Short mmCIF file of C-alpha atoms and ligand atoms in Angstrom, two decimals:
data_model
loop_
_atom_site.label_atom_id
_atom_site.label_comp_id
_atom_site.label_asym_id
_atom_site.label_seq_id
_atom_site.Cartn_x
_atom_site.Cartn_y
_atom_site.Cartn_z
CA UNK A 1 67.52 26.90 -28.29
CA UNK A 2 64.41 26.05 -29.87
CA UNK A 3 61.54 25.88 -26.79
CA UNK A 4 58.76 23.23 -27.22
CA UNK A 5 56.37 25.00 -29.58
CA UNK A 6 59.40 25.52 -31.85
CA UNK A 7 59.85 29.43 -31.06
CA UNK A 8 63.57 30.26 -30.25
CA UNK A 9 64.12 30.99 -26.43
CA UNK A 10 67.01 33.18 -27.46
CA UNK A 11 70.09 32.32 -25.45
CA UNK A 12 70.78 28.70 -24.39
CA UNK A 13 70.42 24.86 -25.51
CA UNK A 14 67.94 22.78 -24.83
CA UNK A 15 68.85 22.39 -21.61
CA UNK A 16 69.21 26.32 -21.11
CA UNK A 17 72.77 26.28 -20.67
CA UNK A 18 74.85 28.33 -23.08
CA UNK A 19 77.06 26.79 -25.49
CA UNK A 20 80.44 28.99 -26.02
CA UNK A 21 82.67 27.89 -29.04
CA UNK A 22 86.64 29.51 -28.01
CA UNK A 23 88.68 29.21 -30.82
CA UNK A 24 92.36 29.69 -28.93
CA UNK A 25 95.74 31.17 -30.22
CA UNK A 26 98.26 27.73 -29.46
CA UNK A 27 100.15 27.28 -26.68
CA UNK A 28 103.20 29.45 -26.98
CA UNK A 29 103.57 31.21 -24.10
CA UNK A 30 103.34 31.65 -19.74
CA UNK A 31 100.26 33.93 -20.82
CA UNK A 32 98.28 31.87 -23.00
CA UNK A 33 98.68 29.13 -20.72
CA UNK A 34 97.40 31.23 -17.81
CA UNK A 35 94.89 32.21 -20.54
CA UNK A 36 93.59 29.10 -21.25
CA UNK A 37 93.27 28.70 -17.95
CA UNK A 38 91.36 31.60 -16.88
CA UNK A 39 89.37 30.69 -19.60
CA UNK A 40 88.35 27.58 -19.05
CA UNK A 41 87.99 27.99 -15.44
CA UNK A 42 85.70 30.93 -15.58
CA UNK A 43 83.50 29.06 -18.50
CA UNK A 44 82.68 26.11 -15.55
CA UNK A 45 81.93 28.69 -12.80
CA UNK A 46 79.70 30.33 -15.43
CA UNK A 47 78.10 26.96 -15.75
CA UNK A 48 79.16 28.14 -19.97
CA UNK A 49 79.34 24.52 -21.89
CA UNK A 50 82.72 25.28 -23.22
CA UNK A 51 84.14 24.37 -26.61
CA UNK A 52 87.77 24.61 -27.06
CA UNK A 53 90.59 24.59 -29.55
CA UNK A 54 93.98 24.71 -29.73
CA UNK A 55 95.17 26.35 -33.37
CA UNK A 56 99.19 25.90 -32.51
CA UNK A 57 99.42 29.24 -34.02
CA UNK A 58 97.75 29.33 -37.05
CA UNK A 59 95.26 31.59 -38.26
CA UNK A 60 93.55 28.75 -40.79
CA UNK A 61 93.56 26.32 -37.58
CA UNK A 62 91.16 29.16 -35.95
CA UNK A 63 88.99 29.71 -39.43
CA UNK A 64 88.55 26.21 -39.36
CA UNK A 65 88.00 25.91 -35.53
CA UNK A 66 85.09 28.54 -35.96
CA UNK A 67 82.97 27.41 -38.47
CA UNK A 68 82.98 24.29 -36.76
CA UNK A 69 81.42 26.24 -34.08
CA UNK A 70 79.14 27.69 -36.15
CA UNK A 71 77.91 24.66 -37.88
CA UNK A 72 77.61 23.29 -34.15
CA UNK A 73 75.52 26.26 -33.73
CA UNK A 74 76.76 27.23 -30.31
CA UNK A 75 74.82 30.17 -29.01
CA UNK A 76 78.25 32.62 -28.70
CA UNK A 77 82.00 32.37 -30.66
CA UNK A 78 85.23 33.88 -28.42
CA UNK A 79 88.78 33.90 -29.84
CA UNK A 80 91.92 35.48 -29.75
CA UNK A 81 92.70 36.38 -33.47
CA UNK A 82 96.34 35.10 -34.21
CA UNK A 83 97.24 38.41 -36.00
CA UNK A 84 95.02 41.46 -36.97
CA UNK A 85 93.72 40.55 -40.77
CA UNK A 86 92.19 38.22 -42.54
CA UNK A 87 88.83 37.36 -40.21
CA UNK A 88 86.03 39.49 -42.17
CA UNK A 89 84.64 36.27 -44.10
CA UNK A 90 84.52 33.87 -41.35
CA UNK A 91 82.82 36.63 -38.87
CA UNK A 92 80.71 37.46 -41.42
CA UNK A 93 79.58 33.99 -41.45
CA UNK A 94 79.21 33.36 -37.98
CA UNK A 95 76.89 36.89 -38.20
CA UNK A 96 74.68 35.27 -41.16
CA UNK A 97 74.32 32.46 -38.72
CA UNK A 98 73.21 34.93 -36.25
CA UNK A 99 76.16 34.35 -33.82
CA UNK A 100 77.50 37.01 -31.71
CA UNK A 101 81.07 36.94 -31.86
CA UNK A 102 83.42 38.36 -28.70
CA UNK A 103 87.26 39.41 -29.45
CA UNK A 104 89.44 38.56 -26.42
CA UNK A 105 92.69 39.56 -25.63
CA UNK A 106 94.24 40.52 -29.60
CA UNK A 107 92.29 42.71 -31.98
CA UNK A 108 91.44 42.33 -35.55
CA UNK A 109 91.82 45.50 -38.41
CA UNK A 110 88.16 44.83 -39.54
CA UNK A 111 86.61 47.95 -41.38
CA UNK A 112 83.20 46.82 -40.22
CA UNK A 113 83.04 46.34 -36.80
CA UNK A 114 79.58 44.61 -36.82
CA UNK A 115 80.84 41.91 -37.05
CA UNK A 116 82.05 41.42 -33.22
CA UNK A 117 80.09 42.53 -30.16
CA UNK A 118 83.01 43.63 -27.91
CA UNK A 119 86.44 43.43 -27.91
CA UNK A 120 88.33 42.39 -24.41
CA UNK A 121 91.71 43.22 -24.01
CA UNK A 122 94.82 45.12 -22.89
CA UNK A 123 95.65 48.89 -24.74
CA UNK A 124 99.27 47.36 -26.53
CA UNK A 125 100.18 51.12 -27.59
CA UNK A 126 99.72 51.98 -23.89
CA UNK A 127 101.50 48.84 -23.06
CA UNK A 128 104.38 49.13 -25.31
CA UNK A 129 104.95 53.21 -24.36
CA UNK A 130 105.11 52.16 -20.84
CA UNK A 131 108.43 50.32 -21.47
CA UNK A 132 109.68 52.68 -23.33
CA UNK A 133 109.12 55.10 -20.96
CA UNK A 134 110.61 53.55 -18.27
CA UNK A 135 113.46 53.28 -20.78
CA UNK A 136 113.96 56.81 -20.90
CA UNK A 137 113.82 57.49 -17.15
CA UNK A 138 116.16 55.11 -16.66
CA UNK A 139 118.95 56.17 -19.49
CA UNK A 140 118.68 59.95 -17.40
CA UNK A 141 121.39 58.48 -15.68
CA UNK A 142 123.25 56.35 -18.30
CA UNK A 143 126.65 57.60 -18.92
CA UNK A 144 127.00 56.13 -22.63
CA UNK A 145 124.67 55.28 -25.79
CA UNK A 146 121.62 53.56 -25.36
CA UNK A 147 121.50 50.57 -27.85
CA UNK A 148 118.44 48.51 -28.01
CA UNK A 149 117.59 45.19 -29.32
CA UNK A 150 114.06 44.62 -29.74
CA UNK A 151 112.25 41.11 -29.97
CA UNK A 152 108.97 41.59 -31.35
CA UNK A 153 105.96 39.48 -31.36
CA UNK A 154 104.42 37.50 -33.79
CA UNK A 155 104.27 39.55 -37.00
CA UNK A 156 101.17 40.81 -38.06
CA UNK A 157 99.42 40.86 -34.77
CA UNK A 158 98.15 43.41 -32.69
CA UNK A 159 100.40 42.67 -29.53
CA UNK A 160 103.59 42.77 -32.04
CA UNK A 161 102.60 45.65 -33.99
CA UNK A 162 101.06 48.53 -31.33
CA UNK A 163 103.53 47.40 -28.85
CA UNK A 164 106.42 48.26 -31.46
CA UNK A 165 104.92 51.72 -31.93
CA UNK A 166 104.07 52.46 -28.49
CA UNK A 167 107.55 52.27 -27.96
CA UNK A 168 109.03 53.68 -30.50
CA UNK A 169 106.97 56.84 -29.36
CA UNK A 170 108.10 57.18 -26.02
CA UNK A 171 112.07 56.19 -26.55
CA UNK A 172 111.36 59.72 -29.00
CA UNK A 173 112.18 61.82 -25.80
CA UNK A 174 115.63 60.71 -25.56
CA UNK A 175 117.60 60.94 -29.13
CA UNK A 176 120.33 58.48 -27.48
CA UNK A 177 118.35 55.92 -27.52
CA UNK A 178 118.26 54.03 -30.43
CA UNK A 179 116.85 50.26 -31.70
CA UNK A 180 119.88 48.91 -33.35
CA UNK A 181 118.05 45.98 -34.33
CA UNK A 182 114.36 44.94 -34.11
CA UNK A 183 113.13 41.21 -35.05
CA UNK A 184 110.56 38.81 -34.86
CA UNK A 185 110.71 36.08 -31.27
CA UNK A 186 107.05 35.00 -32.24
CA UNK A 187 106.67 35.03 -28.58
CA UNK A 188 107.85 31.54 -27.62
CA UNK A 189 111.62 30.94 -25.50
CA UNK A 190 112.29 29.13 -27.80
CA UNK A 191 112.76 31.76 -31.12
CA UNK A 192 113.39 34.16 -28.76
CA UNK A 193 116.37 32.53 -27.83
CA UNK A 194 117.57 31.63 -31.19
CA UNK A 195 116.79 35.38 -32.55
CA UNK A 196 118.91 37.10 -29.32
CA UNK A 197 122.11 34.73 -30.29
CA UNK A 198 121.83 36.45 -33.68
CA UNK A 199 121.42 39.87 -32.71
CA UNK A 200 123.69 39.63 -30.38
CA UNK A 201 126.35 38.56 -32.78
CA UNK A 202 125.68 41.18 -34.79
CA UNK A 203 125.48 43.57 -32.41
CA UNK A 204 128.05 44.02 -29.57
CA UNK A 205 127.21 47.08 -29.07
CA UNK A 206 123.62 46.19 -27.46
CA UNK A 207 122.91 46.72 -23.80
CA UNK A 208 119.20 46.91 -23.39
CA UNK A 209 116.62 44.04 -24.83
CA UNK A 210 113.07 45.06 -24.68
CA UNK A 211 110.94 41.78 -25.42
CA UNK A 212 107.71 42.09 -26.41
CA UNK A 213 106.64 39.05 -23.70
CA UNK A 214 108.56 37.35 -20.56
CA UNK A 215 109.51 33.95 -22.88
CA UNK A 216 111.19 35.66 -25.55
CA UNK A 217 113.05 37.35 -22.71
CA UNK A 218 113.45 34.48 -20.93
CA UNK A 219 115.05 32.32 -24.30
CA UNK A 220 117.15 35.46 -24.84
CA UNK A 221 118.59 35.87 -21.34
CA UNK A 222 120.05 32.51 -22.31
CA UNK A 223 121.58 33.78 -25.01
CA UNK A 224 122.58 37.09 -23.00
CA UNK A 225 124.81 34.46 -20.54
CA UNK A 226 126.16 32.22 -23.21
CA UNK A 227 127.80 35.79 -24.99
CA UNK A 228 129.54 36.84 -21.22
CA UNK A 229 127.20 39.55 -20.53
CA UNK A 230 125.17 39.44 -17.03
CA UNK A 231 121.27 40.13 -17.67
CA UNK A 232 120.18 43.15 -15.56
CA UNK A 233 123.28 44.44 -15.13
CA UNK A 234 125.21 44.72 -18.99
CA UNK A 235 122.25 43.78 -20.82
CA UNK A 236 119.15 45.96 -18.78
CA UNK A 237 116.24 43.77 -19.95
CA UNK A 238 112.60 45.45 -19.85
CA UNK A 239 109.48 42.90 -20.85
CA UNK A 240 106.02 42.63 -20.79
CA UNK A 241 103.87 40.00 -19.57
CA UNK A 242 104.61 39.93 -15.58
CA UNK A 243 103.90 35.88 -16.11
CA UNK A 244 105.33 34.18 -12.91
CA UNK A 245 108.65 32.69 -14.57
CA UNK A 246 109.24 36.29 -15.03
CA UNK A 247 108.72 37.91 -12.12
CA UNK A 248 111.00 35.56 -11.10
CA UNK A 249 114.02 36.89 -13.18
CA UNK A 250 112.73 40.48 -12.33
CA UNK A 251 112.72 39.55 -8.50
CA UNK A 252 116.40 37.87 -9.67
CA UNK A 253 117.53 40.81 -10.71
CA UNK A 254 117.70 39.56 -14.03
CA UNK A 255 114.83 41.35 -15.63
CA UNK A 256 115.06 45.37 -14.64
CA UNK A 257 110.81 46.17 -15.63
CA UNK A 258 108.20 44.54 -16.35
CA UNK A 259 104.82 45.80 -17.87
CA UNK A 260 102.23 43.39 -16.96
CA UNK A 261 99.39 42.35 -19.60
CA UNK A 262 96.54 40.54 -17.44
CA UNK A 263 95.36 37.05 -18.97
CA UNK A 264 93.08 36.94 -16.62
CA UNK A 265 90.60 37.89 -18.81
CA UNK A 266 87.68 34.73 -18.45
CA UNK A 267 85.23 35.65 -15.96
CA UNK A 268 84.91 39.16 -17.40
CA UNK A 269 84.13 37.27 -21.12
CA UNK A 270 81.91 35.14 -19.23
CA UNK A 271 79.84 37.82 -18.06
CA UNK A 272 79.64 39.52 -21.59
CA UNK A 273 78.58 36.01 -22.94
CA UNK A 274 75.60 36.21 -20.79
CA UNK A 275 75.08 39.55 -21.60
CA UNK A 276 75.00 39.28 -25.07
CA UNK A 277 73.51 35.69 -25.36
CA UNK A 278 70.35 37.58 -23.63
CA UNK A 279 70.41 40.06 -26.03
CA UNK A 280 71.34 42.86 -23.71
CA UNK A 281 73.65 46.15 -25.78
CA UNK A 282 77.34 45.55 -24.14
CA UNK A 283 80.15 47.74 -24.34
CA UNK A 284 82.29 47.39 -27.98
CA UNK A 285 85.87 47.72 -26.09
CA UNK A 286 86.25 46.55 -22.24
CA UNK A 287 89.93 47.46 -21.32
CA UNK A 288 92.02 45.11 -19.00
CA UNK A 289 93.12 46.50 -15.67
CA UNK A 290 96.53 46.14 -15.54
CA UNK A 291 100.10 47.44 -14.13
CA UNK A 292 103.85 48.06 -14.23
CA UNK A 293 106.66 45.92 -12.08
CA UNK A 294 110.06 47.19 -10.80
CA UNK A 295 112.66 44.59 -9.02
CA UNK A 296 111.65 45.67 -5.69
CA UNK A 297 107.57 45.35 -6.64
CA UNK A 298 108.16 41.93 -8.15
CA UNK A 299 109.82 40.33 -4.90
CA UNK A 300 106.43 41.59 -3.19
CA UNK A 301 104.03 40.73 -5.77
CA UNK A 302 105.72 36.93 -6.32
CA UNK A 303 104.00 34.38 -3.36
CA UNK A 304 100.44 35.99 -4.38
CA UNK A 305 100.74 35.70 -8.27
CA UNK A 306 97.82 34.08 -9.36
CA UNK A 307 100.43 33.43 -12.35
C1 GZL B 1 98.69 39.61 -25.38
C2 GZL B 1 98.88 38.56 -25.75
C3 GZL B 1 100.57 37.89 -26.02
C4 GZL B 1 100.95 37.96 -24.59
C5 GZL B 1 102.04 37.03 -24.98
O1 GZL B 1 97.77 39.82 -24.89
O2 GZL B 1 98.41 37.89 -26.90
O3 GZL B 1 100.91 36.79 -26.47
O4 GZL B 1 102.01 39.01 -24.64
C6 GZL B 1 101.12 36.24 -25.63
O5 GZL B 1 103.23 36.04 -24.01
O6 GZL B 1 101.96 34.73 -26.65
#
Protein backbone atom coordinates (compact mmCIF):
# COMPACT_ATOMS: atom_id res chain seq x y z
CA UNK A 1 0.00 0.00 0.00
CA UNK A 2 1.11 3.67 -0.42
CA UNK A 3 2.07 5.84 2.57
CA UNK A 4 1.14 9.56 2.84
CA UNK A 5 4.38 10.65 1.22
CA UNK A 6 3.69 8.40 -1.75
CA UNK A 7 6.50 5.93 -0.89
CA UNK A 8 5.48 2.30 -0.82
CA UNK A 9 5.30 1.00 2.72
CA UNK A 10 5.86 -2.52 1.40
CA UNK A 11 3.07 -4.85 2.49
CA UNK A 12 -0.56 -4.26 3.33
CA UNK A 13 -3.20 -1.89 1.98
CA UNK A 14 -3.92 1.52 3.51
CA UNK A 15 -5.20 0.22 6.85
CA UNK A 16 -2.05 -1.94 7.06
CA UNK A 17 -4.04 -5.14 6.44
CA UNK A 18 -2.60 -7.64 3.98
CA UNK A 19 -4.94 -8.55 1.12
CA UNK A 20 -4.65 -12.08 -0.31
CA UNK A 21 -6.27 -13.30 -3.51
CA UNK A 22 -6.89 -17.08 -3.31
CA UNK A 23 -7.94 -19.00 -6.47
CA UNK A 24 -9.30 -22.37 -5.27
CA UNK A 25 -9.67 -25.42 -7.56
CA UNK A 26 -13.35 -26.03 -6.84
CA UNK A 27 -15.48 -28.00 -4.37
CA UNK A 28 -14.99 -31.48 -5.87
CA UNK A 29 -14.27 -33.45 -2.69
CA UNK A 30 -14.45 -33.57 1.08
CA UNK A 31 -10.74 -32.80 1.04
CA UNK A 32 -11.29 -29.60 -0.94
CA UNK A 33 -14.10 -28.45 1.37
CA UNK A 34 -11.82 -28.93 4.38
CA UNK A 35 -8.97 -27.15 2.59
CA UNK A 36 -11.20 -24.15 1.79
CA UNK A 37 -12.36 -23.99 5.42
CA UNK A 38 -8.74 -24.10 6.63
CA UNK A 39 -7.69 -21.23 4.32
CA UNK A 40 -10.70 -19.04 5.20
CA UNK A 41 -10.45 -19.60 8.96
CA UNK A 42 -6.68 -19.07 8.97
CA UNK A 43 -7.00 -15.80 7.02
CA UNK A 44 -9.51 -14.52 9.57
CA UNK A 45 -7.29 -15.57 12.47
CA UNK A 46 -4.27 -13.90 10.84
CA UNK A 47 -6.14 -10.64 10.15
CA UNK A 48 -5.59 -11.12 6.42
CA UNK A 49 -8.27 -9.75 4.08
CA UNK A 50 -9.09 -12.77 1.83
CA UNK A 51 -10.55 -12.57 -1.67
CA UNK A 52 -11.67 -16.11 -2.58
CA UNK A 53 -12.80 -17.75 -5.84
CA UNK A 54 -14.00 -21.28 -6.77
CA UNK A 55 -12.96 -22.29 -10.33
CA UNK A 56 -15.26 -25.34 -10.65
CA UNK A 57 -12.10 -27.32 -11.54
CA UNK A 58 -11.51 -25.25 -14.70
CA UNK A 59 -8.05 -23.83 -15.35
CA UNK A 60 -9.41 -20.88 -17.35
CA UNK A 61 -11.47 -19.79 -14.33
CA UNK A 62 -8.42 -19.91 -12.07
CA UNK A 63 -6.44 -17.83 -14.57
CA UNK A 64 -9.31 -15.29 -14.75
CA UNK A 65 -9.38 -15.09 -10.94
CA UNK A 66 -5.61 -14.54 -10.74
CA UNK A 67 -5.86 -11.77 -13.37
CA UNK A 68 -8.62 -10.09 -11.34
CA UNK A 69 -6.43 -10.22 -8.22
CA UNK A 70 -3.60 -8.60 -10.19
CA UNK A 71 -5.99 -5.87 -11.36
CA UNK A 72 -7.12 -5.33 -7.75
CA UNK A 73 -3.44 -4.99 -6.75
CA UNK A 74 -3.67 -7.54 -3.90
CA UNK A 75 -0.54 -7.92 -1.76
CA UNK A 76 -0.15 -11.67 -2.36
CA UNK A 77 -1.76 -14.37 -4.52
CA UNK A 78 -2.12 -18.02 -3.51
CA UNK A 79 -3.72 -20.89 -5.46
CA UNK A 80 -3.86 -24.65 -5.95
CA UNK A 81 -3.25 -25.25 -9.70
CA UNK A 82 -5.94 -27.67 -10.92
CA UNK A 83 -3.46 -29.14 -13.45
CA UNK A 84 0.35 -28.86 -13.57
CA UNK A 85 0.84 -27.06 -16.89
CA UNK A 86 -0.26 -23.80 -18.59
CA UNK A 87 0.56 -21.25 -15.84
CA UNK A 88 3.71 -19.48 -17.04
CA UNK A 89 1.94 -16.58 -18.77
CA UNK A 90 -0.34 -15.56 -15.89
CA UNK A 91 2.43 -16.12 -13.33
CA UNK A 92 4.64 -13.79 -15.37
CA UNK A 93 1.89 -11.16 -15.29
CA UNK A 94 1.80 -11.43 -11.47
CA UNK A 95 5.60 -11.17 -11.30
CA UNK A 96 5.58 -8.10 -13.61
CA UNK A 97 2.95 -6.58 -11.29
CA UNK A 98 5.33 -7.27 -8.40
CA UNK A 99 2.75 -9.50 -6.64
CA UNK A 100 4.28 -12.58 -4.94
CA UNK A 101 2.60 -15.94 -5.60
CA UNK A 102 2.48 -18.93 -3.20
CA UNK A 103 1.44 -22.35 -4.55
CA UNK A 104 -0.61 -24.45 -2.13
CA UNK A 105 -1.60 -28.14 -2.33
CA UNK A 106 -0.77 -28.82 -6.01
CA UNK A 107 2.33 -27.88 -8.03
CA UNK A 108 2.98 -26.38 -11.47
CA UNK A 109 5.49 -27.73 -13.99
CA UNK A 110 6.92 -24.25 -14.84
CA UNK A 111 10.67 -24.46 -15.46
CA UNK A 112 11.08 -20.88 -14.16
CA UNK A 113 10.74 -21.34 -10.40
CA UNK A 114 11.16 -17.59 -9.85
CA UNK A 115 7.47 -17.37 -10.87
CA UNK A 116 6.41 -18.37 -7.34
CA UNK A 117 7.88 -17.78 -3.89
CA UNK A 118 7.02 -21.18 -2.33
CA UNK A 119 5.07 -24.41 -2.80
CA UNK A 120 3.39 -25.73 0.34
CA UNK A 121 1.81 -29.16 0.01
CA UNK A 122 2.16 -32.93 0.28
CA UNK A 123 4.66 -35.22 -1.37
CA UNK A 124 2.20 -37.00 -3.69
CA UNK A 125 4.80 -39.50 -4.95
CA UNK A 126 5.36 -40.61 -1.36
CA UNK A 127 1.60 -40.89 -0.84
CA UNK A 128 1.30 -43.23 -3.84
CA UNK A 129 4.33 -45.17 -2.62
CA UNK A 130 2.82 -45.62 0.87
CA UNK A 131 -0.38 -47.00 -0.69
CA UNK A 132 1.63 -49.42 -2.84
CA UNK A 133 3.82 -50.52 0.06
CA UNK A 134 0.73 -51.35 2.11
CA UNK A 135 -0.63 -53.49 -0.76
CA UNK A 136 2.71 -55.32 -1.16
CA UNK A 137 2.68 -56.09 2.56
CA UNK A 138 -0.98 -57.10 2.58
CA UNK A 139 -0.49 -59.33 -0.48
CA UNK A 140 2.18 -61.42 1.26
CA UNK A 141 -0.61 -63.67 2.56
CA UNK A 142 -2.66 -63.57 -0.68
CA UNK A 143 -3.22 -67.01 -2.23
CA UNK A 144 -4.07 -66.04 -5.82
CA UNK A 145 -3.34 -63.08 -8.07
CA UNK A 146 -3.78 -59.46 -6.90
CA UNK A 147 -5.63 -57.60 -9.66
CA UNK A 148 -5.86 -53.85 -9.07
CA UNK A 149 -8.32 -51.33 -10.47
CA UNK A 150 -6.84 -47.82 -10.10
CA UNK A 151 -9.11 -44.74 -10.02
CA UNK A 152 -6.84 -41.81 -10.93
CA UNK A 153 -7.38 -38.20 -9.88
CA UNK A 154 -8.00 -35.37 -12.35
CA UNK A 155 -5.96 -36.01 -15.50
CA UNK A 156 -2.90 -33.76 -15.62
CA UNK A 157 -3.05 -32.82 -11.94
CA UNK A 158 0.07 -33.18 -9.80
CA UNK A 159 -1.62 -35.56 -7.32
CA UNK A 160 -2.81 -37.84 -10.15
CA UNK A 161 0.57 -37.87 -11.93
CA UNK A 162 2.61 -38.41 -8.79
CA UNK A 163 0.36 -40.86 -6.92
CA UNK A 164 0.21 -43.01 -10.09
CA UNK A 165 4.00 -43.14 -10.37
CA UNK A 166 4.61 -43.65 -6.63
CA UNK A 167 2.12 -46.55 -6.51
CA UNK A 168 3.46 -48.17 -9.70
CA UNK A 169 7.00 -48.05 -8.32
CA UNK A 170 6.09 -49.58 -4.97
CA UNK A 171 4.11 -52.55 -6.37
CA UNK A 172 7.06 -53.60 -8.56
CA UNK A 173 8.23 -55.37 -5.38
CA UNK A 174 5.65 -58.13 -5.98
CA UNK A 175 5.11 -59.31 -9.59
CA UNK A 176 1.80 -61.00 -8.68
CA UNK A 177 0.29 -57.52 -8.16
CA UNK A 178 -1.08 -56.27 -11.48
CA UNK A 179 -2.95 -53.08 -12.39
CA UNK A 180 -5.66 -54.51 -14.66
CA UNK A 181 -7.33 -51.11 -15.32
CA UNK A 182 -6.60 -47.46 -14.55
CA UNK A 183 -8.92 -44.55 -15.35
CA UNK A 184 -9.60 -40.91 -14.40
CA UNK A 185 -12.35 -40.47 -11.76
CA UNK A 186 -11.75 -36.69 -11.43
CA UNK A 187 -11.52 -36.90 -7.59
CA UNK A 188 -15.33 -36.93 -7.29
CA UNK A 189 -17.75 -39.54 -5.82
CA UNK A 190 -20.06 -39.40 -8.83
CA UNK A 191 -17.33 -40.00 -11.40
CA UNK A 192 -15.69 -42.61 -9.16
CA UNK A 193 -18.95 -44.59 -9.04
CA UNK A 194 -19.60 -44.23 -12.78
CA UNK A 195 -16.10 -45.34 -13.81
CA UNK A 196 -16.03 -48.20 -11.29
CA UNK A 197 -19.32 -49.58 -12.62
CA UNK A 198 -17.78 -49.88 -16.09
CA UNK A 199 -14.43 -51.22 -14.89
CA UNK A 200 -16.05 -53.88 -12.69
CA UNK A 201 -17.96 -55.19 -15.72
CA UNK A 202 -14.78 -55.30 -17.81
CA UNK A 203 -12.65 -56.78 -15.00
CA UNK A 204 -14.55 -59.30 -12.84
CA UNK A 205 -11.11 -60.64 -11.82
CA UNK A 206 -10.29 -57.38 -9.94
CA UNK A 207 -9.97 -57.84 -6.16
CA UNK A 208 -8.28 -54.55 -5.11
CA UNK A 209 -9.23 -50.91 -5.67
CA UNK A 210 -6.62 -48.14 -5.33
CA UNK A 211 -8.60 -44.88 -5.38
CA UNK A 212 -6.42 -41.76 -5.40
CA UNK A 213 -8.83 -40.01 -3.00
CA UNK A 214 -11.47 -41.09 -0.48
CA UNK A 215 -14.31 -39.55 -2.46
CA UNK A 216 -13.72 -41.72 -5.54
CA UNK A 217 -13.37 -44.72 -3.21
CA UNK A 218 -16.72 -43.91 -1.56
CA UNK A 219 -18.43 -43.58 -4.94
CA UNK A 220 -16.81 -46.78 -6.18
CA UNK A 221 -17.96 -48.60 -3.04
CA UNK A 222 -21.58 -48.23 -4.19
CA UNK A 223 -20.68 -49.82 -7.53
CA UNK A 224 -18.82 -52.63 -5.77
CA UNK A 225 -21.84 -53.40 -3.56
CA UNK A 226 -24.18 -53.20 -6.58
CA UNK A 227 -21.96 -55.81 -8.24
CA UNK A 228 -22.58 -58.11 -5.26
CA UNK A 229 -19.05 -57.76 -3.87
CA UNK A 230 -18.27 -56.88 -0.23
CA UNK A 231 -16.05 -53.75 -0.02
CA UNK A 232 -13.06 -54.35 2.25
CA UNK A 233 -13.43 -58.14 1.87
CA UNK A 234 -14.06 -59.33 -1.74
CA UNK A 235 -12.63 -56.05 -3.02
CA UNK A 236 -9.93 -54.53 -0.80
CA UNK A 237 -9.87 -50.72 -0.94
CA UNK A 238 -6.87 -48.45 -0.33
CA UNK A 239 -7.31 -44.68 -0.70
CA UNK A 240 -5.64 -41.32 -0.02
CA UNK A 241 -6.86 -38.27 1.98
CA UNK A 242 -8.36 -39.54 5.33
CA UNK A 243 -11.38 -37.21 5.36
CA UNK A 244 -14.14 -38.03 7.86
CA UNK A 245 -16.29 -40.10 5.49
CA UNK A 246 -13.25 -42.09 4.36
CA UNK A 247 -12.13 -42.69 7.95
CA UNK A 248 -15.67 -43.85 8.81
CA UNK A 249 -15.60 -46.38 5.94
CA UNK A 250 -12.17 -47.51 7.16
CA UNK A 251 -13.35 -47.89 10.77
CA UNK A 252 -16.38 -49.87 9.46
CA UNK A 253 -14.14 -52.31 7.55
CA UNK A 254 -15.33 -51.14 4.09
CA UNK A 255 -11.91 -49.56 3.36
CA UNK A 256 -8.68 -51.35 4.31
CA UNK A 257 -6.05 -48.57 4.46
CA UNK A 258 -5.88 -44.80 4.01
CA UNK A 259 -2.81 -42.65 3.34
CA UNK A 260 -3.45 -39.23 4.88
CA UNK A 261 -3.18 -36.08 2.76
CA UNK A 262 -3.73 -33.14 5.07
CA UNK A 263 -5.87 -30.24 3.75
CA UNK A 264 -5.09 -28.09 6.80
CA UNK A 265 -2.62 -25.83 4.97
CA UNK A 266 -4.28 -22.55 6.00
CA UNK A 267 -2.20 -21.52 9.04
CA UNK A 268 1.16 -22.26 7.37
CA UNK A 269 0.01 -20.41 4.21
CA UNK A 270 -0.90 -17.25 6.15
CA UNK A 271 2.42 -17.40 7.99
CA UNK A 272 4.33 -17.62 4.70
CA UNK A 273 2.21 -14.82 3.19
CA UNK A 274 3.04 -12.42 6.03
CA UNK A 275 6.75 -13.17 5.71
CA UNK A 276 6.75 -12.74 1.93
CA UNK A 277 4.81 -9.45 2.10
CA UNK A 278 7.37 -8.23 4.65
CA UNK A 279 10.04 -8.96 2.05
CA UNK A 280 11.51 -11.93 3.94
CA UNK A 281 12.96 -14.96 2.15
CA UNK A 282 10.73 -18.04 2.62
CA UNK A 283 11.52 -21.73 1.95
CA UNK A 284 10.83 -22.72 -1.68
CA UNK A 285 9.20 -25.98 -0.53
CA UNK A 286 7.16 -26.55 2.63
CA UNK A 287 6.09 -30.18 3.16
CA UNK A 288 2.78 -31.06 4.83
CA UNK A 289 2.92 -33.31 7.90
CA UNK A 290 0.76 -36.42 7.42
CA UNK A 291 0.50 -40.12 8.30
CA UNK A 292 -1.34 -43.36 7.42
CA UNK A 293 -4.29 -45.23 8.96
CA UNK A 294 -5.24 -48.91 9.40
CA UNK A 295 -8.79 -49.92 10.34
CA UNK A 296 -7.85 -50.07 14.04
CA UNK A 297 -6.10 -46.67 13.95
CA UNK A 298 -9.15 -45.14 12.23
CA UNK A 299 -11.45 -46.28 15.05
CA UNK A 300 -9.17 -44.54 17.57
CA UNK A 301 -8.58 -41.36 15.50
CA UNK A 302 -12.14 -40.81 14.20
CA UNK A 303 -13.65 -39.01 17.23
CA UNK A 304 -10.98 -36.29 17.19
CA UNK A 305 -10.69 -35.77 13.42
CA UNK A 306 -10.93 -32.07 12.47
CA UNK A 307 -12.09 -32.84 8.92
C1 LIG B 1 -4.40 -33.38 -2.82
C2 LIG B 1 -5.56 -32.65 -3.43
C3 LIG B 1 -6.52 -33.63 -3.99
C4 LIG B 1 -7.15 -34.51 -2.92
C5 LIG B 1 -8.49 -34.70 -3.51
O1 LIG B 1 -3.57 -32.49 -2.16
O2 LIG B 1 -5.11 -31.80 -4.47
O3 LIG B 1 -7.58 -32.91 -4.61
O4 LIG B 1 -6.47 -35.72 -2.72
C6 LIG B 1 -8.79 -33.27 -3.95
O5 LIG B 1 -9.46 -35.16 -2.61
O6 LIG B 1 -9.90 -33.23 -4.75
